[in-house]
PDB file of C-alpha atoms in Angstrom:
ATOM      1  CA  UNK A 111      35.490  36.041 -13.149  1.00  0.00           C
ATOM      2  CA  UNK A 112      38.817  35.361 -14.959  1.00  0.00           C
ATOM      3  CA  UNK A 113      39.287  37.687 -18.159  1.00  0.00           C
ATOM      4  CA  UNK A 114      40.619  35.655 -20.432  1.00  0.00           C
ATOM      5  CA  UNK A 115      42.264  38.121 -22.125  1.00  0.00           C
ATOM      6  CA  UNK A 116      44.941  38.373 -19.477  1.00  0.00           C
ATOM      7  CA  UNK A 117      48.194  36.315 -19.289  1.00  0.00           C
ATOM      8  CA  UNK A 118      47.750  33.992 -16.036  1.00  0.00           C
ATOM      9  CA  UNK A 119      51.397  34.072 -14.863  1.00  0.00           C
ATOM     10  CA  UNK A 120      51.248  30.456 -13.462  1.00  0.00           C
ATOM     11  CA  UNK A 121      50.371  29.425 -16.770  1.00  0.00           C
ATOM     12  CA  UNK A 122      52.661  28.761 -20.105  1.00  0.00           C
ATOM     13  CA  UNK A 123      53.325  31.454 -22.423  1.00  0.00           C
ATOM     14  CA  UNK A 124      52.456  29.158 -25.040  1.00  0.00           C
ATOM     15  CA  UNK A 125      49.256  28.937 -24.111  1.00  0.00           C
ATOM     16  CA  UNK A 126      48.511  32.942 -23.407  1.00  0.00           C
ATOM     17  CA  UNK A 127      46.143  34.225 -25.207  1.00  0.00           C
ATOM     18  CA  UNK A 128      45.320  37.921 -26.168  1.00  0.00           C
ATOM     19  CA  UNK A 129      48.399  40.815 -26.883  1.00  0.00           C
ATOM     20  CA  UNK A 130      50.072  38.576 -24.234  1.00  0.00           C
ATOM     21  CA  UNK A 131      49.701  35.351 -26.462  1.00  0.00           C
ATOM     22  CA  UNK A 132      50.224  37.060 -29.900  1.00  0.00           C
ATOM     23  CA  UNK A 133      53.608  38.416 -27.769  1.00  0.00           C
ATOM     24  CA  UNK A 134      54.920  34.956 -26.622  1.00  0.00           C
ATOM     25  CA  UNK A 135      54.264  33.534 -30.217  1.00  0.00           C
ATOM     26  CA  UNK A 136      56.021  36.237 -31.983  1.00  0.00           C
ATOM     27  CA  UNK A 137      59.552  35.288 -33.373  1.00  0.00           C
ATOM     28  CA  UNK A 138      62.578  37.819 -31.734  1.00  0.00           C
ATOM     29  CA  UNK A 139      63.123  38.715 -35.468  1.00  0.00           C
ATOM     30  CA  UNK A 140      59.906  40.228 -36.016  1.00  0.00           C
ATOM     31  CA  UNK A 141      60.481  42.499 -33.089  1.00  0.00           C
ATOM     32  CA  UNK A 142      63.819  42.831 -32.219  1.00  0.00           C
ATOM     33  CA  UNK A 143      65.500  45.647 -34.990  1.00  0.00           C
ATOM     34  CA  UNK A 144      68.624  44.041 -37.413  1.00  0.00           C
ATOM     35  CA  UNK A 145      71.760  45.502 -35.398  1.00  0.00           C
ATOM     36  CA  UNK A 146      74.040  47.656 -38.176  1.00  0.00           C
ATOM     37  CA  UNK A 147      77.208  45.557 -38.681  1.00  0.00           C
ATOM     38  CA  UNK A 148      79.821  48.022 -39.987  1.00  0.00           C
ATOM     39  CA  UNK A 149      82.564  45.142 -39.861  1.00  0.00           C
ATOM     40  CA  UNK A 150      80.254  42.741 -42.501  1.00  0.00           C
ATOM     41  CA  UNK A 151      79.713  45.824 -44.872  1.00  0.00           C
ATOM     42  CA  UNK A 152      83.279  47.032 -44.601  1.00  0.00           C
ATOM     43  CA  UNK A 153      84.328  43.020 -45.836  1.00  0.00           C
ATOM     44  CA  UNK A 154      81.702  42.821 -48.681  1.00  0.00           C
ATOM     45  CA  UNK A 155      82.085  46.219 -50.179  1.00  0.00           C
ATOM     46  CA  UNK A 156      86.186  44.658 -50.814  1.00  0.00           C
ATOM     47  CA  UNK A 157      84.638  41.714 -51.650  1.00  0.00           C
ATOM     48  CA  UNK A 158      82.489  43.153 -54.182  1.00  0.00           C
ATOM     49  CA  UNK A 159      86.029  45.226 -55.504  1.00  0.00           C
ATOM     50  CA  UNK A 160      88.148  42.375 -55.698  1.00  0.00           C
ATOM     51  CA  UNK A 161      85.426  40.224 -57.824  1.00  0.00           C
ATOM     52  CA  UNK A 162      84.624  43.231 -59.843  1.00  0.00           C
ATOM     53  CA  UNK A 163      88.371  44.573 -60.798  1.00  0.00           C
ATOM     54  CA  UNK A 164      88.789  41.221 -61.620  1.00  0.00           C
ATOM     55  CA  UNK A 165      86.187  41.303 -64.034  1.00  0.00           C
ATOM     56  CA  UNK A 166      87.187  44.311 -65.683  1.00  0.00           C
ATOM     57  CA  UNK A 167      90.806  43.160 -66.390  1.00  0.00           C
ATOM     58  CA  UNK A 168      89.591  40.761 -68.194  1.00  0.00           C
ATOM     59  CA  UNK A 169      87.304  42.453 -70.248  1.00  0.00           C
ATOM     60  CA  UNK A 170      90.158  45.233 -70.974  1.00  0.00           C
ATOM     61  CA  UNK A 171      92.049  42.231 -71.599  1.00  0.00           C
ATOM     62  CA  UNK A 172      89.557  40.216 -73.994  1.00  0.00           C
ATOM     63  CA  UNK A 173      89.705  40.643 -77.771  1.00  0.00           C
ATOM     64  CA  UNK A 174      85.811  40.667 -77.744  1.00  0.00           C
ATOM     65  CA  UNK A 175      83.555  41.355 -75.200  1.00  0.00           C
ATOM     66  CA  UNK A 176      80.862  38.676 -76.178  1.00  0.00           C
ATOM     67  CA  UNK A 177      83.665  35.975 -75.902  1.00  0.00           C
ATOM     68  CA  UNK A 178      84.728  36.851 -72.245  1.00  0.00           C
ATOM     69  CA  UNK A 179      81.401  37.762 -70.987  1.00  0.00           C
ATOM     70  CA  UNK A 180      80.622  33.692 -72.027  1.00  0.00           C
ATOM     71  CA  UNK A 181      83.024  32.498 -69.310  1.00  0.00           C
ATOM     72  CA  UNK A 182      81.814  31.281 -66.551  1.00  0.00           C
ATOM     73  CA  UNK A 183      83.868  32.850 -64.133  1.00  0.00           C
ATOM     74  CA  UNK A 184      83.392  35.918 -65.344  1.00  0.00           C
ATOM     75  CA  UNK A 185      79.703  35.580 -65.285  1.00  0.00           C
ATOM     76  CA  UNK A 186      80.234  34.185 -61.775  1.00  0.00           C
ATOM     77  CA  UNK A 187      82.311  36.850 -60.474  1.00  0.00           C
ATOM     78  CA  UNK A 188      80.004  39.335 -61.839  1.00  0.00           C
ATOM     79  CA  UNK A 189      77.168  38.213 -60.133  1.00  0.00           C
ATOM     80  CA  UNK A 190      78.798  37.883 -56.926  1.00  0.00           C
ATOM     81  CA  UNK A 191      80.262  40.913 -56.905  1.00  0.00           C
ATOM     82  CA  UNK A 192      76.443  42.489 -57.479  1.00  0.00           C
ATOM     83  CA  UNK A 193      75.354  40.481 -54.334  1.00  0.00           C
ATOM     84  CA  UNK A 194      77.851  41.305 -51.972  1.00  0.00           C
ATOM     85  CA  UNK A 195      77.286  45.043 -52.893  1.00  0.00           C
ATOM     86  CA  UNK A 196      73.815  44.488 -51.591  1.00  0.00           C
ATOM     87  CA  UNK A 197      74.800  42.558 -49.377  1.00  0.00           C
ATOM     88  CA  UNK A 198      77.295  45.353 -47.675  1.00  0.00           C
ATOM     89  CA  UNK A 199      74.451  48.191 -47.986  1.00  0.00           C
ATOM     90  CA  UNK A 200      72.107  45.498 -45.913  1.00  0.00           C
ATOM     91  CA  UNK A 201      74.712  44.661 -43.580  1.00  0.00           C
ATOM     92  CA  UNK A 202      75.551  48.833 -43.108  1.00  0.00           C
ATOM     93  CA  UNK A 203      71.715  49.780 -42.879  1.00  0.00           C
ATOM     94  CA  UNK A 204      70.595  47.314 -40.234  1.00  0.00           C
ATOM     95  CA  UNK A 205      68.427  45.883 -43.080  1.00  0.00           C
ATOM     96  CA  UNK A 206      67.576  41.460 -43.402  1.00  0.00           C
ATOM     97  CA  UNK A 207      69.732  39.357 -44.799  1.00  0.00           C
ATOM     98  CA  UNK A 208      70.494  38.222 -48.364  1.00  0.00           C
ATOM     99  CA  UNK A 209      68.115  35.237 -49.088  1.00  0.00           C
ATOM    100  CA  UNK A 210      70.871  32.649 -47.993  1.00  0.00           C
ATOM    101  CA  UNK A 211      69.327  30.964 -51.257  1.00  0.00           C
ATOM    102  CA  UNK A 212      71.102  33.597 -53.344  1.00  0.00           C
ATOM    103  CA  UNK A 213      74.104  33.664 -50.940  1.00  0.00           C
ATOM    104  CA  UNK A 214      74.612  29.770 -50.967  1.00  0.00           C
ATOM    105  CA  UNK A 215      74.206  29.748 -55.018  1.00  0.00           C
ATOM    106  CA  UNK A 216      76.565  32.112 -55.719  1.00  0.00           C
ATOM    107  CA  UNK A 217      79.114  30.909 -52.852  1.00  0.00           C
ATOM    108  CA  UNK A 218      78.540  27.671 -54.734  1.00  0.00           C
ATOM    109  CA  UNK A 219      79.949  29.419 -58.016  1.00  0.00           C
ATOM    110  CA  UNK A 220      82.693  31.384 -57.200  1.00  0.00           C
ATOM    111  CA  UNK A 221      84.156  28.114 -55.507  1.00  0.00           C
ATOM    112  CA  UNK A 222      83.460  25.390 -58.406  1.00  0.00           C
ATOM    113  CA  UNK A 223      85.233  28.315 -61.015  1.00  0.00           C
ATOM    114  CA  UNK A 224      88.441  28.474 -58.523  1.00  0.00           C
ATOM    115  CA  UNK A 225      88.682  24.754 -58.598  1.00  0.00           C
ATOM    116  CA  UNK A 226      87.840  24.291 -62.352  1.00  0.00           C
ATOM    117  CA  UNK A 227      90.741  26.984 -62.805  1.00  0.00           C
ATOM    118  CA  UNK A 228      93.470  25.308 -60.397  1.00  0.00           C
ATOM    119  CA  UNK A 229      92.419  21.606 -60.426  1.00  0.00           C
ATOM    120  CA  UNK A 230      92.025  21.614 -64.614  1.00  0.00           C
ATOM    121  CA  UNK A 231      95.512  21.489 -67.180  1.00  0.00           C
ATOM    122  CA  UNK A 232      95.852  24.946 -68.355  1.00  0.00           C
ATOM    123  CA  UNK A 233      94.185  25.645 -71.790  1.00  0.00           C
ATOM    124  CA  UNK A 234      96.325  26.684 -74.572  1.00  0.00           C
ATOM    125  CA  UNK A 235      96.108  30.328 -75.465  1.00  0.00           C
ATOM    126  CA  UNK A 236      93.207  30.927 -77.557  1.00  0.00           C
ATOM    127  CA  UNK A 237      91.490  27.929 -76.446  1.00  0.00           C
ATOM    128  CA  UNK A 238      89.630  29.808 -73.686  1.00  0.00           C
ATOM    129  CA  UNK A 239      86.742  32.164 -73.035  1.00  0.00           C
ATOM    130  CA  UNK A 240      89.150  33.922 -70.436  1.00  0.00           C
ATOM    131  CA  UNK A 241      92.157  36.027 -71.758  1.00  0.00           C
ATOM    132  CA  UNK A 242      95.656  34.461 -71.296  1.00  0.00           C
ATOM    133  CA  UNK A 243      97.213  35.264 -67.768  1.00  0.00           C
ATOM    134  CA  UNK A 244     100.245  35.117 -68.568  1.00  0.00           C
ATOM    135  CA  UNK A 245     100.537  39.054 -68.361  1.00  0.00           C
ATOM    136  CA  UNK A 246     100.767  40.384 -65.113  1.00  0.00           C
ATOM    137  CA  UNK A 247      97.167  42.053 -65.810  1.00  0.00           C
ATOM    138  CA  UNK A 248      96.259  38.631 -66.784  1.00  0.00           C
ATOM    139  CA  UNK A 249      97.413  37.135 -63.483  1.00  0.00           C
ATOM    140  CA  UNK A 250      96.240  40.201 -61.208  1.00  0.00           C
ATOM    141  CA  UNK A 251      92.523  39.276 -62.774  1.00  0.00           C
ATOM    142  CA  UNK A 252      93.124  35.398 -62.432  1.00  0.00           C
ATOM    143  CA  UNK A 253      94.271  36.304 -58.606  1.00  0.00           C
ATOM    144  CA  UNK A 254      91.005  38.317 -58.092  1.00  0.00           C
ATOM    145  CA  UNK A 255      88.347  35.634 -59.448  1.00  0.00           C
ATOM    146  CA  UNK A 256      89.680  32.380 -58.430  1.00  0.00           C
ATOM    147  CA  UNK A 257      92.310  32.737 -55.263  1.00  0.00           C
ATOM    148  CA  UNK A 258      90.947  36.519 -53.603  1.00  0.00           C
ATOM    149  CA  UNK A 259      86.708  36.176 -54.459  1.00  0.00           C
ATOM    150  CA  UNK A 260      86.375  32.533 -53.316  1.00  0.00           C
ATOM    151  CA  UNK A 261      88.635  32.947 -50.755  1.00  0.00           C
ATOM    152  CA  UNK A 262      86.889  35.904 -49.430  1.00  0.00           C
ATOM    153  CA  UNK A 263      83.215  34.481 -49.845  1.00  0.00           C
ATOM    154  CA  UNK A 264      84.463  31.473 -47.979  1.00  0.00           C
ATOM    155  CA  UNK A 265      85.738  33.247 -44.905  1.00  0.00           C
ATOM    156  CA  UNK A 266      82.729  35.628 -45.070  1.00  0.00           C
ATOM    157  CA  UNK A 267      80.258  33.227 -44.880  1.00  0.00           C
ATOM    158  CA  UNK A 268      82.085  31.105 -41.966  1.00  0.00           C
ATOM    159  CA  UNK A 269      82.061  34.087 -39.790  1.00  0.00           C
ATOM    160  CA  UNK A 270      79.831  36.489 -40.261  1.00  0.00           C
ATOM    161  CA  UNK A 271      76.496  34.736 -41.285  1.00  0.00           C
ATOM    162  CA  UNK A 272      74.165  32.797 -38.923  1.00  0.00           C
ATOM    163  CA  UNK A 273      74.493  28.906 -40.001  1.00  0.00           C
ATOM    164  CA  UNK A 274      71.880  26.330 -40.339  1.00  0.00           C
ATOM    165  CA  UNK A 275      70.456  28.534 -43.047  1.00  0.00           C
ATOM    166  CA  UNK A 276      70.621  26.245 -46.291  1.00  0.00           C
ATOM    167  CA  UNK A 277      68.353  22.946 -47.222  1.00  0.00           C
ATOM    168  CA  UNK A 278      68.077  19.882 -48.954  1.00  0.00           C
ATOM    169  CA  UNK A 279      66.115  21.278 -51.478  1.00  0.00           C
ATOM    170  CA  UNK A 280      68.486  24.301 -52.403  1.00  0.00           C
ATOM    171  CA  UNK A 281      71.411  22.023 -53.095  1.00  0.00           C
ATOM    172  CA  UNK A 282      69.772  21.079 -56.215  1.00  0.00           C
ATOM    173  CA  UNK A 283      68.047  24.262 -56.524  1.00  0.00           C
ATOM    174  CA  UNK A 284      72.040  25.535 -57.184  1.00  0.00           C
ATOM    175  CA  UNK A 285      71.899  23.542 -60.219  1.00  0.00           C
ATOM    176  CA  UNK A 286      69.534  25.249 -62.082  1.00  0.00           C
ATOM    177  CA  UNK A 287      72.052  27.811 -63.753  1.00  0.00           C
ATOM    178  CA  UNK A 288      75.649  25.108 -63.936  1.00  0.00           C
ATOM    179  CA  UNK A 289      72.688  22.927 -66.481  1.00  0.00           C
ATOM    180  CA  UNK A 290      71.776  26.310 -68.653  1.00  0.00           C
ATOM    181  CA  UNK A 291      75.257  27.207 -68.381  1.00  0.00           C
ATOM    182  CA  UNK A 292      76.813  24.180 -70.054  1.00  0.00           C
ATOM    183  CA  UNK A 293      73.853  23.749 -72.451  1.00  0.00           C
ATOM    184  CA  UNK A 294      74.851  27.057 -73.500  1.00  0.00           C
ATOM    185  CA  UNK A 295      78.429  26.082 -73.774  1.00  0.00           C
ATOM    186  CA  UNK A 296      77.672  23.344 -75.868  1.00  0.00           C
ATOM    187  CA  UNK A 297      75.639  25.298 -78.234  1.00  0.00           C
ATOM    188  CA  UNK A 298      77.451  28.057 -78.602  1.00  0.00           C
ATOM    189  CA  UNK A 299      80.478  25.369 -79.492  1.00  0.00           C
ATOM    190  CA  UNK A 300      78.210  24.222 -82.026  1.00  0.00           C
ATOM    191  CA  UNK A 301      77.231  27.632 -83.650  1.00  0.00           C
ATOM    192  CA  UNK A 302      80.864  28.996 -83.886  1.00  0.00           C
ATOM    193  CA  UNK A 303      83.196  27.849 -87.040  1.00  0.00           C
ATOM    194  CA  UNK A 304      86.189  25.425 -86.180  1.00  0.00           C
ATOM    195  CA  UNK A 305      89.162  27.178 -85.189  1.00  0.00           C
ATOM    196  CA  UNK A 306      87.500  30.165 -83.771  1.00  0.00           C
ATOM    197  CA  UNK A 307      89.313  31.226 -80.382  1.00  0.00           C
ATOM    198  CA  UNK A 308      87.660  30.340 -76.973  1.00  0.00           C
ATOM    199  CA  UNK A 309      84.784  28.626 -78.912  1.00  0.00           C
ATOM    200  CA  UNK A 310      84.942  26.255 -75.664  1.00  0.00           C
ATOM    201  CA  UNK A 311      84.961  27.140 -72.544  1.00  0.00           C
ATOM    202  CA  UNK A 312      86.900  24.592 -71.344  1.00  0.00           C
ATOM    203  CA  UNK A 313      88.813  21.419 -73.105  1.00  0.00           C
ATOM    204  CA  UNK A 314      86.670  18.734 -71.708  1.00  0.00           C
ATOM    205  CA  UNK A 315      83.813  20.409 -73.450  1.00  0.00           C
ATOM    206  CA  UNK A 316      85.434  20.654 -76.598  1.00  0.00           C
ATOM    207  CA  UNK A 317      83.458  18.055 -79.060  1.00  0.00           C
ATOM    208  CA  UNK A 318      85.782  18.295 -82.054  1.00  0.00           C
ATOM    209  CA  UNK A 319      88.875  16.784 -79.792  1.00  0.00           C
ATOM    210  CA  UNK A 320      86.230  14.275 -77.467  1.00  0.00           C
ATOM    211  CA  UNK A 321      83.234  13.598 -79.563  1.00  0.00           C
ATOM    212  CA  UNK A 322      80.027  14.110 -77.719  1.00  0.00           C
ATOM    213  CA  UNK A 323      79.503  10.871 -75.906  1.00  0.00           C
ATOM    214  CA  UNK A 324      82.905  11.973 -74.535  1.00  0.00           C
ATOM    215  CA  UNK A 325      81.750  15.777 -73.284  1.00  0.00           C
ATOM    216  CA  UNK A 326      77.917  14.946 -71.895  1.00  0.00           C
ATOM    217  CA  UNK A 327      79.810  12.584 -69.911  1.00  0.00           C
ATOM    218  CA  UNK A 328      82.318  15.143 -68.976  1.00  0.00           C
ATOM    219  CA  UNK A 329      79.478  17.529 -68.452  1.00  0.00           C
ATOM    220  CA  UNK A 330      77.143  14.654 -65.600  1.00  0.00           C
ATOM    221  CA  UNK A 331      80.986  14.467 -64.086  1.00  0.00           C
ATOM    222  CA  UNK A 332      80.866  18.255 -63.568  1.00  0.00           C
ATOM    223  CA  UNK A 333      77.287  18.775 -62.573  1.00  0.00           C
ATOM    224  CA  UNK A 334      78.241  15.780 -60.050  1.00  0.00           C
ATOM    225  CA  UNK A 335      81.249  16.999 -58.698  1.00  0.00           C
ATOM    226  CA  UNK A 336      79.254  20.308 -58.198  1.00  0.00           C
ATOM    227  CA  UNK A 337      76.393  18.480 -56.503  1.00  0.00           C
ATOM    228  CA  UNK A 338      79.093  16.942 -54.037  1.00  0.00           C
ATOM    229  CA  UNK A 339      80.242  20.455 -53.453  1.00  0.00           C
ATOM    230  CA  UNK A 340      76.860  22.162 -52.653  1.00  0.00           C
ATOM    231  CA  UNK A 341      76.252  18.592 -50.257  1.00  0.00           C
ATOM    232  CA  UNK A 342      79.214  19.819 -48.237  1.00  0.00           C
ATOM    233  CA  UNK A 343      78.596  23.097 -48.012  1.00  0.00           C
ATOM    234  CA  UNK A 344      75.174  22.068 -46.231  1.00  0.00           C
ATOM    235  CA  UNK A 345      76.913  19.924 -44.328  1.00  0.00           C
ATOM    236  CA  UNK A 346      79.144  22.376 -42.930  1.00  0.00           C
ATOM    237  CA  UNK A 347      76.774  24.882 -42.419  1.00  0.00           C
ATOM    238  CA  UNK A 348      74.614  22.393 -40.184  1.00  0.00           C
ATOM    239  CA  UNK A 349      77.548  22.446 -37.637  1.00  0.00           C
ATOM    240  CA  UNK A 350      79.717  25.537 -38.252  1.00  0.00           C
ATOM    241  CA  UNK A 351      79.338  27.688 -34.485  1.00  0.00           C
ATOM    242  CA  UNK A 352      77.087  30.766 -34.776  1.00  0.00           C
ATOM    243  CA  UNK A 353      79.352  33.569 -34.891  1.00  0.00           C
ATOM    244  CA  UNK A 354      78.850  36.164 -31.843  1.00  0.00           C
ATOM    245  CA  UNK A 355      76.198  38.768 -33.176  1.00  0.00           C
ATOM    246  CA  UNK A 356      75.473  42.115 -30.952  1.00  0.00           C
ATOM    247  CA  UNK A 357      71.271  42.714 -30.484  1.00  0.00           C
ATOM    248  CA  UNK A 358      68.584  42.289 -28.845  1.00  0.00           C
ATOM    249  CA  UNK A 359      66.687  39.088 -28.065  1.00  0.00           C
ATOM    250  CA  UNK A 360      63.469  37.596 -26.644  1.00  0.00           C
ATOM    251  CA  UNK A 361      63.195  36.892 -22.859  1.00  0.00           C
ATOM    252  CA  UNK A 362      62.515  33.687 -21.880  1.00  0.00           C
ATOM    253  CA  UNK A 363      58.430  33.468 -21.541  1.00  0.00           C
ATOM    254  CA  UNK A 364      58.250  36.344 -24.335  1.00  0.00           C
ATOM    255  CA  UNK A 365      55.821  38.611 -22.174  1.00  0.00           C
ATOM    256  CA  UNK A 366      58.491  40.437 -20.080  1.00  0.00           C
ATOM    257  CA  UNK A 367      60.801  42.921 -21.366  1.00  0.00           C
ATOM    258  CA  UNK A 368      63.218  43.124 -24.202  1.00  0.00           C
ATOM    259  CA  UNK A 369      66.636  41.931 -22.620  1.00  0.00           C
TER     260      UNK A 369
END
């Protein structure tokens, strides 16, 4: 009599049953241990430096901390820089992955601030949340959130995370915080007195010059724009190469030996 519970070897591992089955059907990254990667922790940890000098420039360079901790660069760069510090000890330990979720979002971030800083006119001083850069503090910090940070996240996630990792669904998932972010903008507009420095953000949000037809329009270009963005970046990541990972993988049928 056959026992059942043994794996016939002329037969398909995907139809053993028993420990041989429940082998063949288990994913390589259930079993096979995260490999440390010394290289991706090394990266993040002056990742997570860069984003977070940056931010404390500018709050040694701010005239109140509530107004520069309402940009949303700073709030950008602040969060990244939290993330890739996980990120590092994760990488370092062996450990899983950052949700790429969380890693997407706030890739997403520190890329539309960059852009909002270089592709926008330059605000007059005073009209910003951010402090002027036209120190050489001021310009070290500007360097650090918008040219070094996205830069850095950019290159990071091209070549040292696995791709095909994002979805439909988190491109507009990304959106959650730009929507409370510029509600929060526009309120916070609305509570301050006229005249009070950095009470916007940015100029197009700034109702007393546009009117508010003007801004909410401004504000679906923006959210748009930043949908286009987060589009591409799934796009890319559908087709980017898998950089080459040291490990251990699977055989074949999944009932012989670790190779």
């Amino acid at each position: 009599m056959i026992d059942p519970t043994r794996s016939d070897p002329t037969r398909s591992s995907h139809y053993a049953t028993g420990p041989a089955g429940a082998s063949a059907l288990t994913p390589s990254s259930a079993v096979a241990p995260h490999a440390r990667r010394p290289l991706a922790a090394v990266l993040r940890l002056l990742l997570a430096a860069a984003a977070a000098t940056g931010v404390a420039l500018d709050i040694s360079l701010s005239a109140g901390l509530p107004r520069v901790l309402s940009d949303f660069s700073v709030q950008a760069g602040a969060a990244f820089a939290l993330c890739a510090l996980w990120s590092a000890y994760r990488a370092g330990s062996g450990r899983r992955p950052v949700s790429p979720r969380i890693t997407g979002a706030l890739l997403l971030y520190v890329l539309a601030a960059a852009l909002l800083r270089h592709a926008l006119p330059a605000p007059a001083p005073g009209d910003s949340t951010l402090p002027d850069a036209s120190s050489p503090t001021g310009t070290v910090a500007d360097q650090l959130l918008h040219t070094v940070t996205p830069l850095g996240a950019v290159l990071d996630w091209l070549l040292l995370t696995t791709p095909r990792q994002y979805r439909l669904r988190h491109t507009w998932q990304w959106l959650a915080y730009p929507v409370l972010y510029l509600l929060f903008a526009l309120l916070r507009g609305a509570l301050l007195a006229p005249g009070t420095p950095g009470r916007y953000p940015w100029p197009l949000l700034n109702t007393v010059t546009h009117g508010y037809p003007a801004v909410l329009a401004h504000a679906l270009l923006c959210l748009l724009g930043l949908y286009l963005l987060a589009a591409a970046l799934l796009a890319i990541d559908q087709v980017r190469p898998a950089p080459p990972r040291p490990g251990y993988r699977i055989s074949r049928t999944g009932i012989g030996p670790l190779k």
